[in-house]
Tab-separated table of C-alpha atoms in Angstrom:
chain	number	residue	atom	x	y	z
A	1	UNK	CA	98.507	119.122	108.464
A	2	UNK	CA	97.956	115.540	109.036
A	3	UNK	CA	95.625	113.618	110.597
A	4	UNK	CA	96.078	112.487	114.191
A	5	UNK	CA	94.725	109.976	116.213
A	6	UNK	CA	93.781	112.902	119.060
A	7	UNK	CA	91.691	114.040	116.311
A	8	UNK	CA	89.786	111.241	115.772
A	9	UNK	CA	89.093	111.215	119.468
A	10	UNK	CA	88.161	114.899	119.585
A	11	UNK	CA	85.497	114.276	116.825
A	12	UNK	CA	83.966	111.239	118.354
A	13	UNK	CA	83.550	112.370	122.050
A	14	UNK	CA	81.667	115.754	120.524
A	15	UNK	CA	79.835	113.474	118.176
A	16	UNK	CA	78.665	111.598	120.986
A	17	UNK	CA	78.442	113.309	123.299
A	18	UNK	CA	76.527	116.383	121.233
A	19	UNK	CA	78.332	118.714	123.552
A	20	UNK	CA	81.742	120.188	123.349
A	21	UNK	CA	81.920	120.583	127.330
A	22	UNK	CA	80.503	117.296	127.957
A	23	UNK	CA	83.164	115.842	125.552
A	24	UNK	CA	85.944	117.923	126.890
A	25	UNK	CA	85.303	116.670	130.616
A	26	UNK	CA	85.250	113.438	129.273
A	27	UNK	CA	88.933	114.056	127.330
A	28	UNK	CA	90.066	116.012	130.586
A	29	UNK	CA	90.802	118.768	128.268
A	30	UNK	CA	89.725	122.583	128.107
A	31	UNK	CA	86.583	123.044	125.813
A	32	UNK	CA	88.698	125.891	123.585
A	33	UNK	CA	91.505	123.122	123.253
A	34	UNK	CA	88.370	120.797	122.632
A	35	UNK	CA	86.944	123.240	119.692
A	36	UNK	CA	90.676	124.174	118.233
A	37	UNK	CA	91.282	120.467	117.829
A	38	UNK	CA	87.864	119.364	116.069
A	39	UNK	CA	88.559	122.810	113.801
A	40	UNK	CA	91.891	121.099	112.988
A	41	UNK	CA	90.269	118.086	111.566
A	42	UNK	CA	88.033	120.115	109.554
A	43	UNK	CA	90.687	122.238	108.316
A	44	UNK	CA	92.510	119.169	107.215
A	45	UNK	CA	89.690	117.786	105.469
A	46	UNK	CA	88.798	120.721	103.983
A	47	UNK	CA	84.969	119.832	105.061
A	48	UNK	CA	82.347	120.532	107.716
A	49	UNK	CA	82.008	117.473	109.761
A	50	UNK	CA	79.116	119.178	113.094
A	51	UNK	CA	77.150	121.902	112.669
A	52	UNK	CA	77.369	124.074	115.961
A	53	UNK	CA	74.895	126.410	117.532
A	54	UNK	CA	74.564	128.508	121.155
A	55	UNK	CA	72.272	125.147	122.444
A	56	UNK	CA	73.278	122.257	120.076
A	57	UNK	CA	75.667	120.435	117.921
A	58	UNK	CA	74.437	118.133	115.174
A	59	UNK	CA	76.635	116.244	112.752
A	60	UNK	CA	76.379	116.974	109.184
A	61	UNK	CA	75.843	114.376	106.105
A	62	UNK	CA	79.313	114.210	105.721
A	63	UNK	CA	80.278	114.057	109.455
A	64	UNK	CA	78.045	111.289	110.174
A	65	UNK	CA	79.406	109.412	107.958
A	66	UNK	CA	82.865	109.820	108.616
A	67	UNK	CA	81.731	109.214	112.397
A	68	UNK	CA	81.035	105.585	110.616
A	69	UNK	CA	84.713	105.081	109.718
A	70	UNK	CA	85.989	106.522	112.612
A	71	UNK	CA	84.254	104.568	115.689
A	72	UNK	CA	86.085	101.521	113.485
A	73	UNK	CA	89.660	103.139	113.283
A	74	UNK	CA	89.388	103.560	116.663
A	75	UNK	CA	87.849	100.331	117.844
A	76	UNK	CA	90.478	98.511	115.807
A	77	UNK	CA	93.476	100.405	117.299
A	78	UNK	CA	92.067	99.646	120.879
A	79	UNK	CA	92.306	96.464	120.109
A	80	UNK	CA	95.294	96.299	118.964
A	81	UNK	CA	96.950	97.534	122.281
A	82	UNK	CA	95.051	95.509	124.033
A	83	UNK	CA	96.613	92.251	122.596
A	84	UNK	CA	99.887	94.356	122.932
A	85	UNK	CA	99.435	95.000	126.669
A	86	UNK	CA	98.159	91.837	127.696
A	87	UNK	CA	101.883	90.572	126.718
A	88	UNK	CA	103.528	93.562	128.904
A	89	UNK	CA	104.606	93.809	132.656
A	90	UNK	CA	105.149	96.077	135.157
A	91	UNK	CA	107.200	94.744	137.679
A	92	UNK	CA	106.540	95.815	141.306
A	93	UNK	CA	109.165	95.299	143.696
A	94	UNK	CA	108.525	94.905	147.679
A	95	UNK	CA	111.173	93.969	150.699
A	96	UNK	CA	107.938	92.928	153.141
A	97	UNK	CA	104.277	92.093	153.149
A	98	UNK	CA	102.773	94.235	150.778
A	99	UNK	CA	100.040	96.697	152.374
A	100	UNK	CA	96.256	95.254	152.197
A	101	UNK	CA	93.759	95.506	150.734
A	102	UNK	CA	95.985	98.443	148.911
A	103	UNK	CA	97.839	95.865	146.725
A	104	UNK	CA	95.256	94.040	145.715
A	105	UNK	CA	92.859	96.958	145.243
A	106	UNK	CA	95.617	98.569	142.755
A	107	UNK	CA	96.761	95.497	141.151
A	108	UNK	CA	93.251	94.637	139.824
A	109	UNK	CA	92.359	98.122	139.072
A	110	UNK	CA	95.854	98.667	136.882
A	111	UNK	CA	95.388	95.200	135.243
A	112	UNK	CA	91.665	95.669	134.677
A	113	UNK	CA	91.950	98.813	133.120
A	114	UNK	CA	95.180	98.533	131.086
A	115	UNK	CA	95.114	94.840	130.115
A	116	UNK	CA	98.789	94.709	131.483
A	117	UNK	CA	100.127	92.731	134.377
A	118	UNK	CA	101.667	92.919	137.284
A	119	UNK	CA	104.659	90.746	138.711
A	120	UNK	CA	105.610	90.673	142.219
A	121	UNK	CA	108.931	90.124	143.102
A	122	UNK	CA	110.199	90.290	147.200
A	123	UNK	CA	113.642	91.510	147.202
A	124	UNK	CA	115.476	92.897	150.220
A	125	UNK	CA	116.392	96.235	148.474
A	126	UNK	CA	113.974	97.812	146.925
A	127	UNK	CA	115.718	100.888	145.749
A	128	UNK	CA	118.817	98.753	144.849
A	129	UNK	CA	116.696	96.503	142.174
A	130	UNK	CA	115.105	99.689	140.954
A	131	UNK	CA	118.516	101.189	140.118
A	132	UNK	CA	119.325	98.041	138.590
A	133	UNK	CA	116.428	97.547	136.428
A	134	UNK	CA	115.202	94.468	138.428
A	135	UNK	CA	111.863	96.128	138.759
A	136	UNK	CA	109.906	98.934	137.218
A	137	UNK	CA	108.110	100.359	140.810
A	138	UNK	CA	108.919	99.297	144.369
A	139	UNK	CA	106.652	99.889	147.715
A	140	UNK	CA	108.803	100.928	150.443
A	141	UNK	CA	108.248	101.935	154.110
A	142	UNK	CA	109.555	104.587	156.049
A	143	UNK	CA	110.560	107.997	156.396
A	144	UNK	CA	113.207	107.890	153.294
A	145	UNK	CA	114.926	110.173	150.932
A	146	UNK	CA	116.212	107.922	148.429
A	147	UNK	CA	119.435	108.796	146.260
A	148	UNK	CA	118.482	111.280	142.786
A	149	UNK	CA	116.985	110.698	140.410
A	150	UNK	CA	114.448	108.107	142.180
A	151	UNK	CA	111.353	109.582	142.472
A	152	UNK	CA	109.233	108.801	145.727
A	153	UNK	CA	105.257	109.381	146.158
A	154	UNK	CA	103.573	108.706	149.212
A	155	UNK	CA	100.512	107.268	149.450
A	156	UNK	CA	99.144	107.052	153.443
A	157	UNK	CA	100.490	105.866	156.768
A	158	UNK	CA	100.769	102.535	158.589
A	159	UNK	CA	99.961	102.009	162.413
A	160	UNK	CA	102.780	100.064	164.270
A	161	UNK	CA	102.234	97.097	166.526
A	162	UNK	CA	105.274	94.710	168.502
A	163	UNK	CA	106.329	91.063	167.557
A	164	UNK	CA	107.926	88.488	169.840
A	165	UNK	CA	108.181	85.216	170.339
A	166	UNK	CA	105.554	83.112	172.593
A	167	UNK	CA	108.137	82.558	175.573
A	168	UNK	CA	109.250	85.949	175.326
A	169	UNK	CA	107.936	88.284	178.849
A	170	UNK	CA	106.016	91.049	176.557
A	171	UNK	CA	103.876	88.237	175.342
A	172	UNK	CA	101.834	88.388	178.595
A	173	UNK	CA	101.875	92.107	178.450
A	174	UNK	CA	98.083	93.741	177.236
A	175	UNK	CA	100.374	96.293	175.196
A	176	UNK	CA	103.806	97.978	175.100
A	177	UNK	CA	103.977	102.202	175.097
A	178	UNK	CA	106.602	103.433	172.447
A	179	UNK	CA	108.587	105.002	175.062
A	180	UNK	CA	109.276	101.649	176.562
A	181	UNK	CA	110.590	99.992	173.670
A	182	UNK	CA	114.149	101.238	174.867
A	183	UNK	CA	113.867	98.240	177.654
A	184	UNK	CA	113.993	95.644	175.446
A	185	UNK	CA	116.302	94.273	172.718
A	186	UNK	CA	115.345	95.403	169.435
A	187	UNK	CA	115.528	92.716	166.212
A	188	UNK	CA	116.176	95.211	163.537
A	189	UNK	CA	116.609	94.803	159.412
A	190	UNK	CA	119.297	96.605	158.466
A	191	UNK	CA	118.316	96.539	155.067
A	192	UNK	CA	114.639	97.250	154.938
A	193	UNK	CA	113.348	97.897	158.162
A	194	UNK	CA	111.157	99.891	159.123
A	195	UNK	CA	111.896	100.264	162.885
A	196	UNK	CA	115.486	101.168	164.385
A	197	UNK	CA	117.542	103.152	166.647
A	198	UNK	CA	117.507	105.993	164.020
A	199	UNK	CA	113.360	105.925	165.099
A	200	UNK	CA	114.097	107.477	168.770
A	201	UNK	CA	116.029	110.611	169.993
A	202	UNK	CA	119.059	109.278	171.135
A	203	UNK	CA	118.375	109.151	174.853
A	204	UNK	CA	115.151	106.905	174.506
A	205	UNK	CA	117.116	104.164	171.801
A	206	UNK	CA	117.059	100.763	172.880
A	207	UNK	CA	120.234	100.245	174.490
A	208	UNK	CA	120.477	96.363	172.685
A	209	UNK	CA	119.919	96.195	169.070
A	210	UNK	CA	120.412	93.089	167.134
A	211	UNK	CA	120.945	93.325	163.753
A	212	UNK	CA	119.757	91.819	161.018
A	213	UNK	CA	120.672	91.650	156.882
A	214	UNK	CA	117.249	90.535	155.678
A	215	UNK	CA	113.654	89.912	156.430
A	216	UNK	CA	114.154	86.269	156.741
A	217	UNK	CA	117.023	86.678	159.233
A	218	UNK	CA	115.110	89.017	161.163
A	219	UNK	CA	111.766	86.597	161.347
A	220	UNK	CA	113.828	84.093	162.520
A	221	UNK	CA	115.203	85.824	165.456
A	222	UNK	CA	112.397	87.072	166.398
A	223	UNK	CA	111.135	83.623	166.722
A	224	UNK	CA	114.600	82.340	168.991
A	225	UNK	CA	113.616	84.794	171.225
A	226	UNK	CA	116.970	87.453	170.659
A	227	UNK	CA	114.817	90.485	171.064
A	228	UNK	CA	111.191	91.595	169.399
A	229	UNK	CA	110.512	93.383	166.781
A	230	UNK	CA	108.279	96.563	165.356
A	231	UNK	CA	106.289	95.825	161.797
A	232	UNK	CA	103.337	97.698	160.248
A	233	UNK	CA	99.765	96.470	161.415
A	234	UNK	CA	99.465	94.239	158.125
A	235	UNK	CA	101.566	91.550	160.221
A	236	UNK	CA	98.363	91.391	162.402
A	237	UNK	CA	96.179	89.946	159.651
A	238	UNK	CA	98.981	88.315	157.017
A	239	UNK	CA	101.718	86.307	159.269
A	240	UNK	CA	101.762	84.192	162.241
A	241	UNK	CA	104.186	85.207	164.583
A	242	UNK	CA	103.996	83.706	167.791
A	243	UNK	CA	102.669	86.986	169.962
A	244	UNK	CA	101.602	90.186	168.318
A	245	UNK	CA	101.205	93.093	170.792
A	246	UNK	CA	99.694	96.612	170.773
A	247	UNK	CA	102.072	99.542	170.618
A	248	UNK	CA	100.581	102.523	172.048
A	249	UNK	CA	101.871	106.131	171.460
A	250	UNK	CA	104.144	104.825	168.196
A	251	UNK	CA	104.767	107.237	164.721
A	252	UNK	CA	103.008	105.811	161.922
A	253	UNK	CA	104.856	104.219	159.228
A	254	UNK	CA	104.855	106.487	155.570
A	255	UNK	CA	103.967	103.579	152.827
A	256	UNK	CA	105.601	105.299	149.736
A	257	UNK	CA	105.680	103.722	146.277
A	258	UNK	CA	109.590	104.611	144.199
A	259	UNK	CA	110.208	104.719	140.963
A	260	UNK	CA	113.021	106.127	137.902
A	261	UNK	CA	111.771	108.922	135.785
A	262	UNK	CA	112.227	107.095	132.484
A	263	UNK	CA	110.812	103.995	133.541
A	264	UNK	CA	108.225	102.497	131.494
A	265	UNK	CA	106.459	105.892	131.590
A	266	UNK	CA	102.641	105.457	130.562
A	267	UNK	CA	102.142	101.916	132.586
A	268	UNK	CA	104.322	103.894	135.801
A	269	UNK	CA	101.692	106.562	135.615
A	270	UNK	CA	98.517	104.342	135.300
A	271	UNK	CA	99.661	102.157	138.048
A	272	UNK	CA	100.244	105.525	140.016
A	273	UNK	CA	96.848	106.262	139.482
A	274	UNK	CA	95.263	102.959	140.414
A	275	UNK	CA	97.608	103.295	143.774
A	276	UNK	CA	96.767	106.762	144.494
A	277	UNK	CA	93.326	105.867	144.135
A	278	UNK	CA	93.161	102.970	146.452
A	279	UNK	CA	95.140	104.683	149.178
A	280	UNK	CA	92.145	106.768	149.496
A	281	UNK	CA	90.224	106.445	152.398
C-alpha cells in the first residue's frame, strides 16, 4: 500500500492531539476510521509509530521522529496551494445589489480561509452566464426552479419595501399594504426581477405593468415616474432612489445562491460553506 497524504494527516492530528477522538473531531471523521487509517500507515511502514493505551497515546522513538519529517511534508504542501490558490478565482455572478453584510461576510471568510478570490461580475441573467460558463456561482432572488442540472441552495429571506420616484403620489404615503400594490403601475424586470404579476393571485395583479429588459431600464423608469417598483430591503441602505416606502403585509424574498454540479467543485463547496455560514442569524 502506499503512502497517502490522508495518512500523514491522520498521524499528525493523533500525535498532537494525544487523543484519537480529539483528533478525529478535529478531521471530522469517525474515531474507528481515525484508528484504521493511522494502522494503515503503520502497516505500510512496517513500524510502530504511537503507543496506545485505555487513557493515553504516546509516540514512540521512531514515531517522533517521523512526526519531525512529517509536520515539514505537510507544511511544505500547504504552502504550495497556497501560492496555487492565491492565483485562482471563483467567479460570483449577481443581476442586483448583492445582499449585505452577507456578501461581504462570505467573501472575506472564503478568501481568508482558502487564499482564493472572488470576482464579481453584475450580469442580467444569472442562470444564463452560469450555463455559459461566464461565472462559477450566481446569487439569485426569488421563488425559482431553475432548468436541470443547476443546482439551487437557499440561504434566508429578504423583507420587501416600494420604490418611486420623488413626484410620484406614494411618496407622501407613511407606507403601502401589499394588497394595494394592484392600484398602481408596476415597473417590473423581466429578466431578473424579483417582483411581478406572477407574485399575486390573479384577481389582486396590478392591472398596469410596465416592463422592463434589465435592471438599468427598470431604475430608470422608476425614476421618470412610469410606475414604482418592489426591491429587497438592501435598496434601503445601498441606492438612492428618490422615495423608498414601507410595504406592509408583503412575502419575503428567498435569496438563493445557483450553481453546476461540476463546477470548480472544492472552491464551490468552500464558498458554500462561508455563505451558509454567514446567512446564519
Amino acid at each position: 500500500m502506499e503512502v497517502e497524504l490522508r495518512h500523514l494527516r491522520a498521524f499528525a492530528a493523533v500525535a498532537r492531539c494525544r487523543s484519537f477522538s480529539r483528533a478525529a473531531q478535529e478531521l471530522l471523521v469517525t474515531q474507528p476510521a481515525l484508528s484504521r487509517t493511522v494502522a494503515q500507515l503503520e502497516g505500510a511502514l512496517s513500524v510502530r509509530l504511537l503507543d496506545r493505551t485505555s487513557r493515553h497515546v504516546e509516540l514512540t522513538d521512531a514515531g517522533a521522529e517521523f512526526l519531525q519529517h512529517v509536520e515539514q511534508v505537510l507544511a511544505t504542501y500547504d504552502q504550495a496551494l497556497a501560492v496555487a490558490r492565491r492565483k485562482v478565482t471563483l467567479r460570483l455572478g449577481f443581476s442586483w445589489l448583492l445582499p449585505d453584510p452577507w456578501a461581504q461576510q462570505t467573501v472575506n471568510s472564503f478568501e481568508e480561509t482558502t487564499g482564493a478570490s472572488v470576482t464579481l461580475t453584475r450580469i442580467d441573467d444569472p442562470v444564463q452566464a452560469l450555463r455559459q460558463r461566464a461565472v462559477d456561482i450566481a446569487v439569485i432572488r426569488g421563488d425559482v426552479a431553475p432548468p436541470k442540472p443547476v443546482r439551487t441552495l437557499r440561504l434566508y429571506d429578504e423583507t420587501r419595501i416600494a420604490v418611486c420616484a420623488r413626484e410620484c403620489a406614494l411618496a407622501d404615503l407613511g407606507h403601502l399594504d401589499w394588497s394595494e400594490v394592484q392600484y398602481w403601475p408596476l415597473v417590473v424586470n423581466t429578466v431578473s426581477g424579483t417582483t411581478g404579476p406572477w407574485s399575486w393571485p390573479a384577481e389582486h395583479r396590478p392591472k398596469k405593468i410596465v416592463e422592463t429588459a434589465n435592471y438599468d431600464e427598470w431604475v430608470e423608469t422608476v425614476a421618470a415616474n412610469r410606475g414604482i417598483g418592489i426591491v429587497p430591503e438592501v435598496a434601503r441602505r445601498r441606492t438612492r432612489h428618490p422615495a423608498l416606502v414601507p410595504l406592509t403585509n408583503a412575502p419575503p424574498i428567498p435569496v438563493n445562491l445557483v450553481h453546476l454540479p461540476d463546477a470548480p467543485r472544492t472552491l464551490v463547496r468552500r464558498f458554500l460553506d462561508a455563505a451558509i455560514a454567514a446567512a446564519q442569524p
